[in-house]
Amino acid sequence: QVQLVESGGGLVRAGDSLRLSCAASGRTFSSGDMAWFRQAPGKEREFVARITWSGGSTTYYTNSLKGRFTISRDNAKNTVYLQMNSLSPEDTAVYYCAARTVVGGAYDFWGQGTQVTVSS
C-alpha cells in the first residue's frame, strides 16, 4: 500500500523559509510524477509544483510561485522536497503531496498534509 507522508510544516514569520518533505513508501516510483498542492482556509486546493520521477527531473510550477518555490527529488530516498523562500501570510495553507504513475492522469495517491502558517 502506497503511503505519502509530508513533514516540515510549521509556524514561521514573513520572509522566512521552509523546506517540506514528502516521503513515499510502499512502492518505488519510476514513472509519472509527484506534486505539491496547497489549500488555504476557505479556498479551493491549488496546484503548486510537480516533478517527474524519470528523465531529467522536469519541473512545473504555478506561475505565481515560480522563483520563490523549488521542487526537487531524491530518488534513492523516494522523497520529494519543496523549498519555500520569502514566505508571506498568503502562503498559509495545508500543503499536500500527491503522486501518480502516469503523467497527465489523475493523482492516485495523496498525503495527509502538513500545515504551514506564516505570520506577518
mmCIF file with all atom_site columns, N, CA, C and O in Angstrom, residues 38-94:
data_model
loop_
_atom_site.group_PDB
_atom_site.id
_atom_site.type_symbol
_atom_site.label_atom_id
_atom_site.label_alt_id
_atom_site.label_comp_id
_atom_site.label_asym_id
_atom_site.label_entity_id
_atom_site.label_seq_id
_atom_site.pdbx_PDB_ins_code
_atom_site.Cartn_x
_atom_site.Cartn_y
_atom_site.Cartn_z
_atom_site.occupancy
_atom_site.B_iso_or_equiv
_atom_site.pdbx_formal_charge
_atom_site.auth_seq_id
_atom_site.auth_comp_id
_atom_site.auth_asym_id
_atom_site.auth_atom_id
_atom_site.pdbx_PDB_model_num
ATOM 1   N N  . ARG A 1 38 ? -1.724  22.940 -2.396  1.00 0.00 ? 38 ARG A N  1
ATOM 2   C CA . ARG A 1 38 ? -1.994  23.588 -1.116  1.00 0.00 ? 38 ARG A CA 1
ATOM 3   C C  . ARG A 1 38 ? -3.437  24.049 -1.075  1.00 0.00 ? 38 ARG A C  1
ATOM 4   O O  . ARG A 1 38 ? -4.057  24.304 -2.123  1.00 0.00 ? 38 ARG A O  1
ATOM 5   N N  . GLN A 1 39 ? -3.945  24.132 0.140   1.00 0.00 ? 39 GLN A N  1
ATOM 6   C CA . GLN A 1 39 ? -5.308  24.605 0.329   1.00 0.00 ? 39 GLN A CA 1
ATOM 7   C C  . GLN A 1 39 ? -5.330  25.560 1.502   1.00 0.00 ? 39 GLN A C  1
ATOM 8   O O  . GLN A 1 39 ? -5.051  25.177 2.640   1.00 0.00 ? 39 GLN A O  1
ATOM 9   N N  . ALA A 1 40 ? -5.645  26.804 1.191   1.00 0.00 ? 40 ALA A N  1
ATOM 10  C CA . ALA A 1 40 ? -5.759  27.830 2.212   1.00 0.00 ? 40 ALA A CA 1
ATOM 11  C C  . ALA A 1 40 ? -7.171  27.816 2.789   1.00 0.00 ? 40 ALA A C  1
ATOM 12  O O  . ALA A 1 40 ? -8.112  27.351 2.131   1.00 0.00 ? 40 ALA A O  1
ATOM 13  N N  . PRO A 1 41 ? -7.343  28.342 3.995   1.00 0.00 ? 41 PRO A N  1
ATOM 14  C CA . PRO A 1 41 ? -8.678  28.363 4.607   1.00 0.00 ? 41 PRO A CA 1
ATOM 15  C C  . PRO A 1 41 ? -9.704  29.053 3.718   1.00 0.00 ? 41 PRO A C  1
ATOM 16  O O  . PRO A 1 41 ? -9.461  30.160 3.232   1.00 0.00 ? 41 PRO A O  1
ATOM 17  N N  . GLY A 1 42 ? -10.814 28.383 3.472   1.00 0.00 ? 42 GLY A N  1
ATOM 18  C CA . GLY A 1 42 ? -11.881 28.969 2.680   1.00 0.00 ? 42 GLY A CA 1
ATOM 19  C C  . GLY A 1 42 ? -11.632 28.995 1.189   1.00 0.00 ? 42 GLY A C  1
ATOM 20  O O  . GLY A 1 42 ? -12.428 29.571 0.434   1.00 0.00 ? 42 GLY A O  1
ATOM 21  N N  . LYS A 1 43 ? -10.543 28.394 0.746   1.00 0.00 ? 43 LYS A N  1
ATOM 22  C CA . LYS A 1 43 ? -10.221 28.396 -0.686  1.00 0.00 ? 43 LYS A CA 1
ATOM 23  C C  . LYS A 1 43 ? -10.115 26.975 -1.214  1.00 0.00 ? 43 LYS A C  1
ATOM 24  O O  . LYS A 1 43 ? -9.974  26.026 -0.457  1.00 0.00 ? 43 LYS A O  1
ATOM 25  N N  . GLU A 1 44 ? -10.160 26.863 -2.534  1.00 0.00 ? 44 GLU A N  1
ATOM 26  C CA . GLU A 1 44 ? -10.015 25.559 -3.156  1.00 0.00 ? 44 GLU A CA 1
ATOM 27  C C  . GLU A 1 44 ? -8.543  25.151 -3.168  1.00 0.00 ? 44 GLU A C  1
ATOM 28  O O  . GLU A 1 44 ? -7.644  25.994 -3.126  1.00 0.00 ? 44 GLU A O  1
ATOM 29  N N  . ARG A 1 45 ? -8.338  23.849 -3.256  1.00 0.00 ? 45 ARG A N  1
ATOM 30  C CA . ARG A 1 45 ? -6.975  23.355 -3.364  1.00 0.00 ? 45 ARG A CA 1
ATOM 31  C C  . ARG A 1 45 ? -6.367  23.812 -4.684  1.00 0.00 ? 45 ARG A C  1
ATOM 32  O O  . ARG A 1 45 ? -7.036  23.776 -5.725  1.00 0.00 ? 45 ARG A O  1
ATOM 33  N N  . GLU A 1 46 ? -5.107  24.232 -4.639  1.00 0.00 ? 46 GLU A N  1
ATOM 34  C CA . GLU A 1 46 ? -4.458  24.709 -5.850  1.00 0.00 ? 46 GLU A CA 1
ATOM 35  C C  . GLU A 1 46 ? -3.130  23.998 -6.058  1.00 0.00 ? 46 GLU A C  1
ATOM 36  O O  . GLU A 1 46 ? -2.443  23.608 -5.110  1.00 0.00 ? 46 GLU A O  1
ATOM 37  N N  . PHE A 1 47 ? -2.786  23.846 -7.312  1.00 0.00 ? 47 PHE A N  1
ATOM 38  C CA . PHE A 1 47 ? -1.528  23.241 -7.700  1.00 0.00 ? 47 PHE A CA 1
ATOM 39  C C  . PHE A 1 47 ? -0.378  24.179 -7.372  1.00 0.00 ? 47 PHE A C  1
ATOM 40  O O  . PHE A 1 47 ? -0.460  25.396 -7.584  1.00 0.00 ? 47 PHE A O  1
ATOM 41  N N  . VAL A 1 48 ? 0.720   23.609 -6.874  1.00 0.00 ? 48 VAL A N  1
ATOM 42  C CA . VAL A 1 48 ? 1.910   24.402 -6.554  1.00 0.00 ? 48 VAL A CA 1
ATOM 43  C C  . VAL A 1 48 ? 3.048   24.076 -7.521  1.00 0.00 ? 48 VAL A C  1
ATOM 44  O O  . VAL A 1 48 ? 3.570   24.954 -8.210  1.00 0.00 ? 48 VAL A O  1
ATOM 45  N N  . ALA A 1 49 ? 3.427   22.799 -7.568  1.00 0.00 ? 49 ALA A N  1
ATOM 46  C CA . ALA A 1 49 ? 4.556   22.392 -8.404  1.00 0.00 ? 49 ALA A CA 1
ATOM 47  C C  . ALA A 1 49 ? 4.527   20.882 -8.580  1.00 0.00 ? 49 ALA A C  1
ATOM 48  O O  . ALA A 1 49 ? 3.903   20.168 -7.796  1.00 0.00 ? 49 ALA A O  1
ATOM 49  N N  . ARG A 1 50 ? 5.217   20.415 -9.622  1.00 0.00 ? 50 ARG A N  1
ATOM 50  C CA . ARG A 1 50 ? 5.364   18.976 -9.805  1.00 0.00 ? 50 ARG A CA 1
ATOM 51  C C  . ARG A 1 50 ? 6.711   18.661 -10.436 1.00 0.00 ? 50 ARG A C  1
ATOM 52  O O  . ARG A 1 50 ? 7.335   19.532 -11.053 1.00 0.00 ? 50 ARG A O  1
ATOM 53  N N  . ILE A 1 51 ? 7.134   17.416 -10.252 1.00 0.00 ? 51 ILE A N  1
ATOM 54  C CA . ILE A 1 51 ? 8.423   16.977 -10.767 1.00 0.00 ? 51 ILE A CA 1
ATOM 55  C C  . ILE A 1 51 ? 8.284   15.537 -11.232 1.00 0.00 ? 51 ILE A C  1
ATOM 56  O O  . ILE A 1 51 ? 7.665   14.712 -10.552 1.00 0.00 ? 51 ILE A O  1
ATOM 57  N N  . THR A 1 52 ? 8.874   15.255 -12.374 1.00 0.00 ? 52 THR A N  1
ATOM 58  C CA . THR A 1 52 ? 8.802   13.883 -12.891 1.00 0.00 ? 52 THR A CA 1
ATOM 59  C C  . THR A 1 52 ? 9.823   13.005 -12.184 1.00 0.00 ? 52 THR A C  1
ATOM 60  O O  . THR A 1 52 ? 10.850  13.484 -11.679 1.00 0.00 ? 52 THR A O  1
ATOM 61  N N  . TRP A 1 53 ? 9.526   11.730 -12.148 1.00 0.00 ? 53 TRP A N  1
ATOM 62  C CA . TRP A 1 53 ? 10.432  10.799 -11.480 1.00 0.00 ? 53 TRP A CA 1
ATOM 63  C C  . TRP A 1 53 ? 11.575  10.361 -12.379 1.00 0.00 ? 53 TRP A C  1
ATOM 64  O O  . TRP A 1 53 ? 12.654  10.038 -11.908 1.00 0.00 ? 53 TRP A O  1
ATOM 65  N N  . SER A 1 54 ? 11.340  10.309 -13.643 1.00 0.00 ? 54 SER A N  1
ATOM 66  C CA . SER A 1 54 ? 12.367  9.803  -14.545 1.00 0.00 ? 54 SER A CA 1
ATOM 67  C C  . SER A 1 54 ? 12.917  10.933 -15.390 1.00 0.00 ? 54 SER A C  1
ATOM 68  O O  . SER A 1 54 ? 12.451  12.076 -15.334 1.00 0.00 ? 54 SER A O  1
ATOM 69  N N  . GLY A 1 55 ? 13.899  10.617 -16.155 1.00 0.00 ? 55 GLY A N  1
ATOM 70  C CA . GLY A 1 55 ? 14.489  11.604 -17.049 1.00 0.00 ? 55 GLY A CA 1
ATOM 71  C C  . GLY A 1 55 ? 15.237  12.677 -16.299 1.00 0.00 ? 55 GLY A C  1
ATOM 72  O O  . GLY A 1 55 ? 15.864  12.427 -15.275 1.00 0.00 ? 55 GLY A O  1
ATOM 73  N N  . GLY A 1 56 ? 15.130  13.876 -16.757 1.00 0.00 ? 56 GLY A N  1
ATOM 74  C CA . GLY A 1 56 ? 15.906  14.968 -16.182 1.00 0.00 ? 56 GLY A CA 1
ATOM 75  C C  . GLY A 1 56 ? 15.191  15.758 -15.111 1.00 0.00 ? 56 GLY A C  1
ATOM 76  O O  . GLY A 1 56 ? 15.488  16.934 -14.903 1.00 0.00 ? 56 GLY A O  1
ATOM 77  N N  . SER A 1 57 ? 14.285  15.113 -14.386 1.00 0.00 ? 57 SER A N  1
ATOM 78  C CA . SER A 1 57 ? 13.548  15.802 -13.310 1.00 0.00 ? 57 SER A CA 1
ATOM 79  C C  . SER A 1 57 ? 12.859  17.049 -13.834 1.00 0.00 ? 57 SER A C  1
ATOM 80  O O  . SER A 1 57 ? 13.096  18.152 -13.345 1.00 0.00 ? 57 SER A O  1
ATOM 81  N N  . THR A 1 58 ? 12.062  16.890 -14.819 1.00 0.00 ? 58 THR A N  1
ATOM 82  C CA . THR A 1 58 ? 11.333  18.030 -15.360 1.00 0.00 ? 58 THR A CA 1
ATOM 83  C C  . THR A 1 58 ? 10.398  18.589 -14.302 1.00 0.00 ? 58 THR A C  1
ATOM 84  O O  . THR A 1 58 ? 9.695   17.845 -13.626 1.00 0.00 ? 58 THR A O  1
ATOM 85  N N  . THR A 1 59 ? 10.424  19.903 -14.162 1.00 0.00 ? 59 THR A N  1
ATOM 86  C CA . THR A 1 59 ? 9.616   20.551 -13.142 1.00 0.00 ? 59 THR A CA 1
ATOM 87  C C  . THR A 1 59 ? 8.623   21.532 -13.759 1.00 0.00 ? 59 THR A C  1
ATOM 88  O O  . THR A 1 59 ? 8.863   22.082 -14.843 1.00 0.00 ? 59 THR A O  1
ATOM 89  N N  . TYR A 1 60 ? 7.533   21.722 -13.054 1.00 0.00 ? 60 TYR A N  1
ATOM 90  C CA . TYR A 1 60 ? 6.498   22.672 -13.455 1.00 0.00 ? 60 TYR A CA 1
ATOM 91  C C  . TYR A 1 60 ? 6.032   23.407 -12.202 1.00 0.00 ? 60 TYR A C  1
ATOM 92  O O  . TYR A 1 60 ? 5.925   22.803 -11.135 1.00 0.00 ? 60 TYR A O  1
ATOM 93  N N  . TYR A 1 61 ? 5.733   24.688 -12.354 1.00 0.00 ? 61 TYR A N  1
ATOM 94  C CA . TYR A 1 61 ? 5.294   25.500 -11.227 1.00 0.00 ? 61 TYR A CA 1
ATOM 95  C C  . TYR A 1 61 ? 4.075   26.323 -11.636 1.00 0.00 ? 61 TYR A C  1
ATOM 96  O O  . TYR A 1 61 ? 3.934   26.721 -12.791 1.00 0.00 ? 61 TYR A O  1
ATOM 97  N N  . THR A 1 62 ? 3.254   26.619 -10.647 1.00 0.00 ? 62 THR A N  1
ATOM 98  C CA . THR A 1 62 ? 2.242   27.617 -10.898 1.00 0.00 ? 62 THR A CA 1
ATOM 99  C C  . THR A 1 62 ? 2.963   28.951 -11.022 1.00 0.00 ? 62 THR A C  1
ATOM 100 O O  . THR A 1 62 ? 3.918   29.235 -10.287 1.00 0.00 ? 62 THR A O  1
ATOM 101 N N  . ASN A 1 63 ? 2.553   29.748 -11.962 1.00 0.00 ? 63 ASN A N  1
ATOM 102 C CA . ASN A 1 63 ? 3.319   30.948 -12.318 1.00 0.00 ? 63 ASN A CA 1
ATOM 103 C C  . ASN A 1 63 ? 3.558   31.884 -11.136 1.00 0.00 ? 63 ASN A C  1
ATOM 104 O O  . ASN A 1 63 ? 4.638   32.469 -11.010 1.00 0.00 ? 63 ASN A O  1
ATOM 105 N N  . SER A 1 64 ? 2.587   32.025 -10.277 1.00 0.00 ? 64 SER A N  1
ATOM 106 C CA . SER A 1 64 ? 2.695   32.996 -9.191  1.00 0.00 ? 64 SER A CA 1
ATOM 107 C C  . SER A 1 64 ? 3.756   32.619 -8.169  1.00 0.00 ? 64 SER A C  1
ATOM 108 O O  . SER A 1 64 ? 4.208   33.474 -7.407  1.00 0.00 ? 64 SER A O  1
ATOM 109 N N  . LEU A 1 65 ? 4.171   31.352 -8.154  1.00 0.00 ? 65 LEU A N  1
ATOM 110 C CA . LEU A 1 65 ? 5.145   30.901 -7.156  1.00 0.00 ? 65 LEU A CA 1
ATOM 111 C C  . LEU A 1 65 ? 6.526   30.651 -7.750  1.00 0.00 ? 65 LEU A C  1
ATOM 112 O O  . LEU A 1 65 ? 7.484   30.396 -7.013  1.00 0.00 ? 65 LEU A O  1
ATOM 113 N N  . LYS A 1 66 ? 6.606   30.718 -9.054  1.00 0.00 ? 66 LYS A N  1
ATOM 114 C CA . LYS A 1 66 ? 7.890   30.461 -9.703  1.00 0.00 ? 66 LYS A CA 1
ATOM 115 C C  . LYS A 1 66 ? 8.916   31.471 -9.223  1.00 0.00 ? 66 LYS A C  1
ATOM 116 O O  . LYS A 1 66 ? 8.655   32.673 -9.165  1.00 0.00 ? 66 LYS A O  1
ATOM 117 N N  . GLY A 1 67 ? 10.090  30.968 -8.849  1.00 0.00 ? 67 GLY A N  1
ATOM 118 C CA . GLY A 1 67 ? 11.149  31.831 -8.359  1.00 0.00 ? 67 GLY A CA 1
ATOM 119 C C  . GLY A 1 67 ? 11.262  31.841 -6.852  1.00 0.00 ? 67 GLY A C  1
ATOM 120 O O  . GLY A 1 67 ? 12.342  32.094 -6.307  1.00 0.00 ? 67 GLY A O  1
ATOM 121 N N  . ARG A 1 68 ? 10.160  31.591 -6.148  1.00 0.00 ? 68 ARG A N  1
ATOM 122 C CA . ARG A 1 68 ? 10.220  31.517 -4.681  1.00 0.00 ? 68 ARG A CA 1
ATOM 123 C C  . ARG A 1 68 ? 10.210  30.084 -4.186  1.00 0.00 ? 68 ARG A C  1
ATOM 124 O O  . ARG A 1 68 ? 10.790  29.781 -3.155  1.00 0.00 ? 68 ARG A O  1
ATOM 125 N N  . PHE A 1 69 ? 9.525   29.213 -4.903  1.00 0.00 ? 69 PHE A N  1
ATOM 126 C CA . PHE A 1 69 ? 9.413   27.807 -4.512  1.00 0.00 ? 69 PHE A CA 1
ATOM 127 C C  . PHE A 1 69 ? 10.225  26.950 -5.471  1.00 0.00 ? 69 PHE A C  1
ATOM 128 O O  . PHE A 1 69 ? 10.245  27.204 -6.678  1.00 0.00 ? 69 PHE A O  1
ATOM 129 N N  . THR A 1 70 ? 10.872  25.925 -4.927  1.00 0.00 ? 70 THR A N  1
ATOM 130 C CA . THR A 1 70 ? 11.651  25.000 -5.743  1.00 0.00 ? 70 THR A CA 1
ATOM 131 C C  . THR A 1 70 ? 11.323  23.571 -5.346  1.00 0.00 ? 70 THR A C  1
ATOM 132 O O  . THR A 1 70 ? 11.416  23.216 -4.165  1.00 0.00 ? 70 THR A O  1
ATOM 133 N N  . ILE A 1 71 ? 10.952  22.771 -6.311  1.00 0.00 ? 71 ILE A N  1
ATOM 134 C CA . ILE A 1 71 ? 10.675  21.358 -6.065  1.00 0.00 ? 71 ILE A CA 1
ATOM 135 C C  . ILE A 1 71 ? 11.873  20.544 -6.511  1.00 0.00 ? 71 ILE A C  1
ATOM 136 O O  . ILE A 1 71 ? 12.514  20.859 -7.519  1.00 0.00 ? 71 ILE A O  1
ATOM 137 N N  . SER A 1 72 ? 12.199  19.514 -5.744  1.00 0.00 ? 72 SER A N  1
ATOM 138 C CA . SER A 1 72 ? 13.319  18.646 -6.087  1.00 0.00 ? 72 SER A CA 1
ATOM 139 C C  . SER A 1 72 ? 13.008  17.233 -5.601  1.00 0.00 ? 72 SER A C  1
ATOM 140 O O  . SER A 1 72 ? 12.040  17.013 -4.868  1.00 0.00 ? 72 SER A O  1
ATOM 141 N N  . ARG A 1 73 ? 13.830  16.297 -5.976  1.00 0.00 ? 73 ARG A N  1
ATOM 142 C CA . ARG A 1 73 ? 13.573  14.908 -5.587  1.00 0.00 ? 73 ARG A CA 1
ATOM 143 C C  . ARG A 1 73 ? 14.863  14.210 -5.252  1.00 0.00 ? 73 ARG A C  1
ATOM 144 O O  . ARG A 1 73 ? 15.946  14.600 -5.691  1.00 0.00 ? 73 ARG A O  1
ATOM 145 N N  . ASP A 1 74 ? 14.738  13.151 -4.466  1.00 0.00 ? 74 ASP A N  1
ATOM 146 C CA . ASP A 1 74 ? 15.838  12.255 -4.158  1.00 0.00 ? 74 ASP A CA 1
ATOM 147 C C  . ASP A 1 74 ? 15.307  10.854 -4.426  1.00 0.00 ? 74 ASP A C  1
ATOM 148 O O  . ASP A 1 74 ? 14.596  10.288 -3.589  1.00 0.00 ? 74 ASP A O  1
ATOM 149 N N  . ASN A 1 75 ? 15.645  10.321 -5.588  1.00 0.00 ? 75 ASN A N  1
ATOM 150 C CA . ASN A 1 75 ? 15.093  9.021  -5.962  1.00 0.00 ? 75 ASN A CA 1
ATOM 151 C C  . ASN A 1 75 ? 15.507  7.922  -5.004  1.00 0.00 ? 75 ASN A C  1
ATOM 152 O O  . ASN A 1 75 ? 14.733  7.008  -4.722  1.00 0.00 ? 75 ASN A O  1
ATOM 153 N N  . ALA A 1 76 ? 16.743  7.992  -4.506  1.00 0.00 ? 76 ALA A N  1
ATOM 154 C CA . ALA A 1 76 ? 17.228  6.956  -3.604  1.00 0.00 ? 76 ALA A CA 1
ATOM 155 C C  . ALA A 1 76 ? 16.393  6.899  -2.333  1.00 0.00 ? 76 ALA A C  1
ATOM 156 O O  . ALA A 1 76 ? 16.219  5.827  -1.740  1.00 0.00 ? 76 ALA A O  1
ATOM 157 N N  . LYS A 1 77 ? 15.887  8.057  -1.919  1.00 0.00 ? 77 LYS A N  1
ATOM 158 C CA . LYS A 1 77 ? 15.077  8.119  -0.710  1.00 0.00 ? 77 LYS A CA 1
ATOM 159 C C  . LYS A 1 77 ? 13.588  8.108  -1.016  1.00 0.00 ? 77 LYS A C  1
ATOM 160 O O  . LYS A 1 77 ? 12.772  8.155  -0.087  1.00 0.00 ? 77 LYS A O  1
ATOM 161 N N  . ASN A 1 78 ? 13.244  8.067  -2.303  1.00 0.00 ? 78 ASN A N  1
ATOM 162 C CA . ASN A 1 78 ? 11.835  8.105  -2.692  1.00 0.00 ? 78 ASN A CA 1
ATOM 163 C C  . ASN A 1 78 ? 11.132  9.303  -2.061  1.00 0.00 ? 78 ASN A C  1
ATOM 164 O O  . ASN A 1 78 ? 10.009  9.207  -1.560  1.00 0.00 ? 78 ASN A O  1
ATOM 165 N N  . THR A 1 79 ? 11.822  10.424 -2.083  1.00 0.00 ? 79 THR A N  1
ATOM 166 C CA . THR A 1 79 ? 11.348  11.623 -1.385  1.00 0.00 ? 79 THR A CA 1
ATOM 167 C C  . THR A 1 79 ? 11.397  12.827 -2.311  1.00 0.00 ? 79 THR A C  1
ATOM 168 O O  . THR A 1 79 ? 12.322  12.974 -3.110  1.00 0.00 ? 79 THR A O  1
ATOM 169 N N  . VAL A 1 80 ? 10.388  13.659 -2.189  1.00 0.00 ? 80 VAL A N  1
ATOM 170 C CA . VAL A 1 80 ? 10.329  14.912 -2.924  1.00 0.00 ? 80 VAL A CA 1
ATOM 171 C C  . VAL A 1 80 ? 10.288  16.062 -1.920  1.00 0.00 ? 80 VAL A C  1
ATOM 172 O O  . VAL A 1 80 ? 9.709   15.925 -0.843  1.00 0.00 ? 80 VAL A O  1
ATOM 173 N N  . TYR A 1 81 ? 10.911  17.152 -2.280  1.00 0.00 ? 81 TYR A N  1
ATOM 174 C CA . TYR A 1 81 ? 11.019  18.305 -1.390  1.00 0.00 ? 81 TYR A CA 1
ATOM 175 C C  . TYR A 1 81 ? 10.385  19.533 -2.032  1.00 0.00 ? 81 TYR A C  1
ATOM 176 O O  . TYR A 1 81 ? 10.307  19.645 -3.251  1.00 0.00 ? 81 TYR A O  1
ATOM 177 N N  . LEU A 1 82 ? 9.980   20.451 -1.191  1.00 0.00 ? 82 LEU A N  1
ATOM 178 C CA . LEU A 1 82 ? 9.516   21.756 -1.659  1.00 0.00 ? 82 LEU A CA 1
ATOM 179 C C  . LEU A 1 82 ? 10.199  22.814 -0.806  1.00 0.00 ? 82 LEU A C  1
ATOM 180 O O  . LEU A 1 82 ? 9.901   22.950 0.380   1.00 0.00 ? 82 LEU A O  1
ATOM 181 N N  . GLN A 1 83 ? 11.151  23.490 -1.413  1.00 0.00 ? 83 GLN A N  1
ATOM 182 C CA . GLN A 1 83 ? 11.834  24.595 -0.740  1.00 0.00 ? 83 GLN A CA 1
ATOM 183 C C  . GLN A 1 83 ? 11.028  25.867 -0.967  1.00 0.00 ? 83 GLN A C  1
ATOM 184 O O  . GLN A 1 83 ? 10.778  26.235 -2.121  1.00 0.00 ? 83 GLN A O  1
ATOM 185 N N  . MET A 1 84 ? 10.627  26.507 0.110   1.00 0.00 ? 84 MET A N  1
ATOM 186 C CA . MET A 1 84 ? 9.806   27.703 0.023   1.00 0.00 ? 84 MET A CA 1
ATOM 187 C C  . MET A 1 84 ? 10.554  28.872 0.653   1.00 0.00 ? 84 MET A C  1
ATOM 188 O O  . MET A 1 84 ? 10.911  28.807 1.835   1.00 0.00 ? 84 MET A O  1
ATOM 189 N N  . ASN A 1 85 ? 10.798  29.901 -0.118  1.00 0.00 ? 85 ASN A N  1
ATOM 190 C CA . ASN A 1 85 ? 11.536  31.066 0.337   1.00 0.00 ? 85 ASN A CA 1
ATOM 191 C C  . ASN A 1 85 ? 10.651  32.305 0.341   1.00 0.00 ? 85 ASN A C  1
ATOM 192 O O  . ASN A 1 85 ? 9.616   32.351 -0.325  1.00 0.00 ? 85 ASN A O  1
ATOM 193 N N  . SER A 1 86 ? 11.096  33.291 1.091   1.00 0.00 ? 86 SER A N  1
ATOM 194 C CA . SER A 1 86 ? 10.382  34.575 1.157   1.00 0.00 ? 86 SER A CA 1
ATOM 195 C C  . SER A 1 86 ? 8.896   34.367 1.401   1.00 0.00 ? 86 SER A C  1
ATOM 196 O O  . SER A 1 86 ? 8.039   34.915 0.699   1.00 0.00 ? 86 SER A O  1
ATOM 197 N N  . LEU A 1 87 ? 8.590   33.588 2.412   1.00 0.00 ? 87 LEU A N  1
ATOM 198 C CA . LEU A 1 87 ? 7.192   33.261 2.692   1.00 0.00 ? 87 LEU A CA 1
ATOM 199 C C  . LEU A 1 87 ? 6.412   34.490 3.143   1.00 0.00 ? 87 LEU A C  1
ATOM 200 O O  . LEU A 1 87 ? 6.954   35.400 3.796   1.00 0.00 ? 87 LEU A O  1
ATOM 201 N N  . SER A 1 88 ? 5.153   34.505 2.775   1.00 0.00 ? 88 SER A N  1
ATOM 202 C CA . SER A 1 88 ? 4.264   35.580 3.177   1.00 0.00 ? 88 SER A CA 1
ATOM 203 C C  . SER A 1 88 ? 3.003   34.969 3.792   1.00 0.00 ? 88 SER A C  1
ATOM 204 O O  . SER A 1 88 ? 2.744   33.775 3.599   1.00 0.00 ? 88 SER A O  1
ATOM 205 N N  . PRO A 1 89 ? 2.214   35.775 4.503   1.00 0.00 ? 89 PRO A N  1
ATOM 206 C CA . PRO A 1 89 ? 0.983   35.231 5.093   1.00 0.00 ? 89 PRO A CA 1
ATOM 207 C C  . PRO A 1 89 ? 0.061   34.586 4.055   1.00 0.00 ? 89 PRO A C  1
ATOM 208 O O  . PRO A 1 89 ? -0.706  33.671 4.392   1.00 0.00 ? 89 PRO A O  1
ATOM 209 N N  . GLU A 1 90 ? 0.163   35.041 2.809   1.00 0.00 ? 90 GLU A N  1
ATOM 210 C CA . GLU A 1 90 ? -0.663  34.456 1.750   1.00 0.00 ? 90 GLU A CA 1
ATOM 211 C C  . GLU A 1 90 ? -0.264  33.016 1.428   1.00 0.00 ? 90 GLU A C  1
ATOM 212 O O  . GLU A 1 90 ? -0.998  32.301 0.738   1.00 0.00 ? 90 GLU A O  1
ATOM 213 N N  . ASP A 1 91 ? 0.879   32.573 1.918   1.00 0.00 ? 91 ASP A N  1
ATOM 214 C CA . ASP A 1 91 ? 1.307   31.191 1.696   1.00 0.00 ? 91 ASP A CA 1
ATOM 215 C C  . ASP A 1 91 ? 0.763   30.253 2.773   1.00 0.00 ? 91 ASP A C  1
ATOM 216 O O  . ASP A 1 91 ? 0.990   29.040 2.710   1.00 0.00 ? 91 ASP A O  1
ATOM 217 N N  . THR A 1 92 ? 0.077   30.807 3.751   1.00 0.00 ? 92 THR A N  1
ATOM 218 C CA . THR A 1 92 ? -0.509  29.978 4.796   1.00 0.00 ? 92 THR A CA 1
ATOM 219 C C  . THR A 1 92 ? -1.529  29.018 4.203   1.00 0.00 ? 92 THR A C  1
ATOM 220 O O  . THR A 1 92 ? -2.462  29.438 3.510   1.00 0.00 ? 92 THR A O  1
ATOM 221 N N  . ALA A 1 93 ? -1.329  27.734 4.457   1.00 0.00 ? 93 ALA A N  1
ATOM 222 C CA . ALA A 1 93 ? -2.198  26.712 3.869   1.00 0.00 ? 93 ALA A CA 1
ATOM 223 C C  . ALA A 1 93 ? -1.772  25.344 4.404   1.00 0.00 ? 93 ALA A C  1
ATOM 224 O O  . ALA A 1 93 ? -0.707  25.207 5.024   1.00 0.00 ? 93 ALA A O  1
ATOM 225 N N  . VAL A 1 94 ? -2.602  24.360 4.127   1.00 0.00 ? 94 VAL A N  1
ATOM 226 C CA . VAL A 1 94 ? -2.189  22.975 4.306   1.00 0.00 ? 94 VAL A CA 1
ATOM 227 C C  . VAL A 1 94 ? -1.580  22.531 2.985   1.00 0.00 ? 94 VAL A C  1
ATOM 228 O O  . VAL A 1 94 ? -2.202  22.699 1.928   1.00 0.00 ? 94 VAL A O  1
#
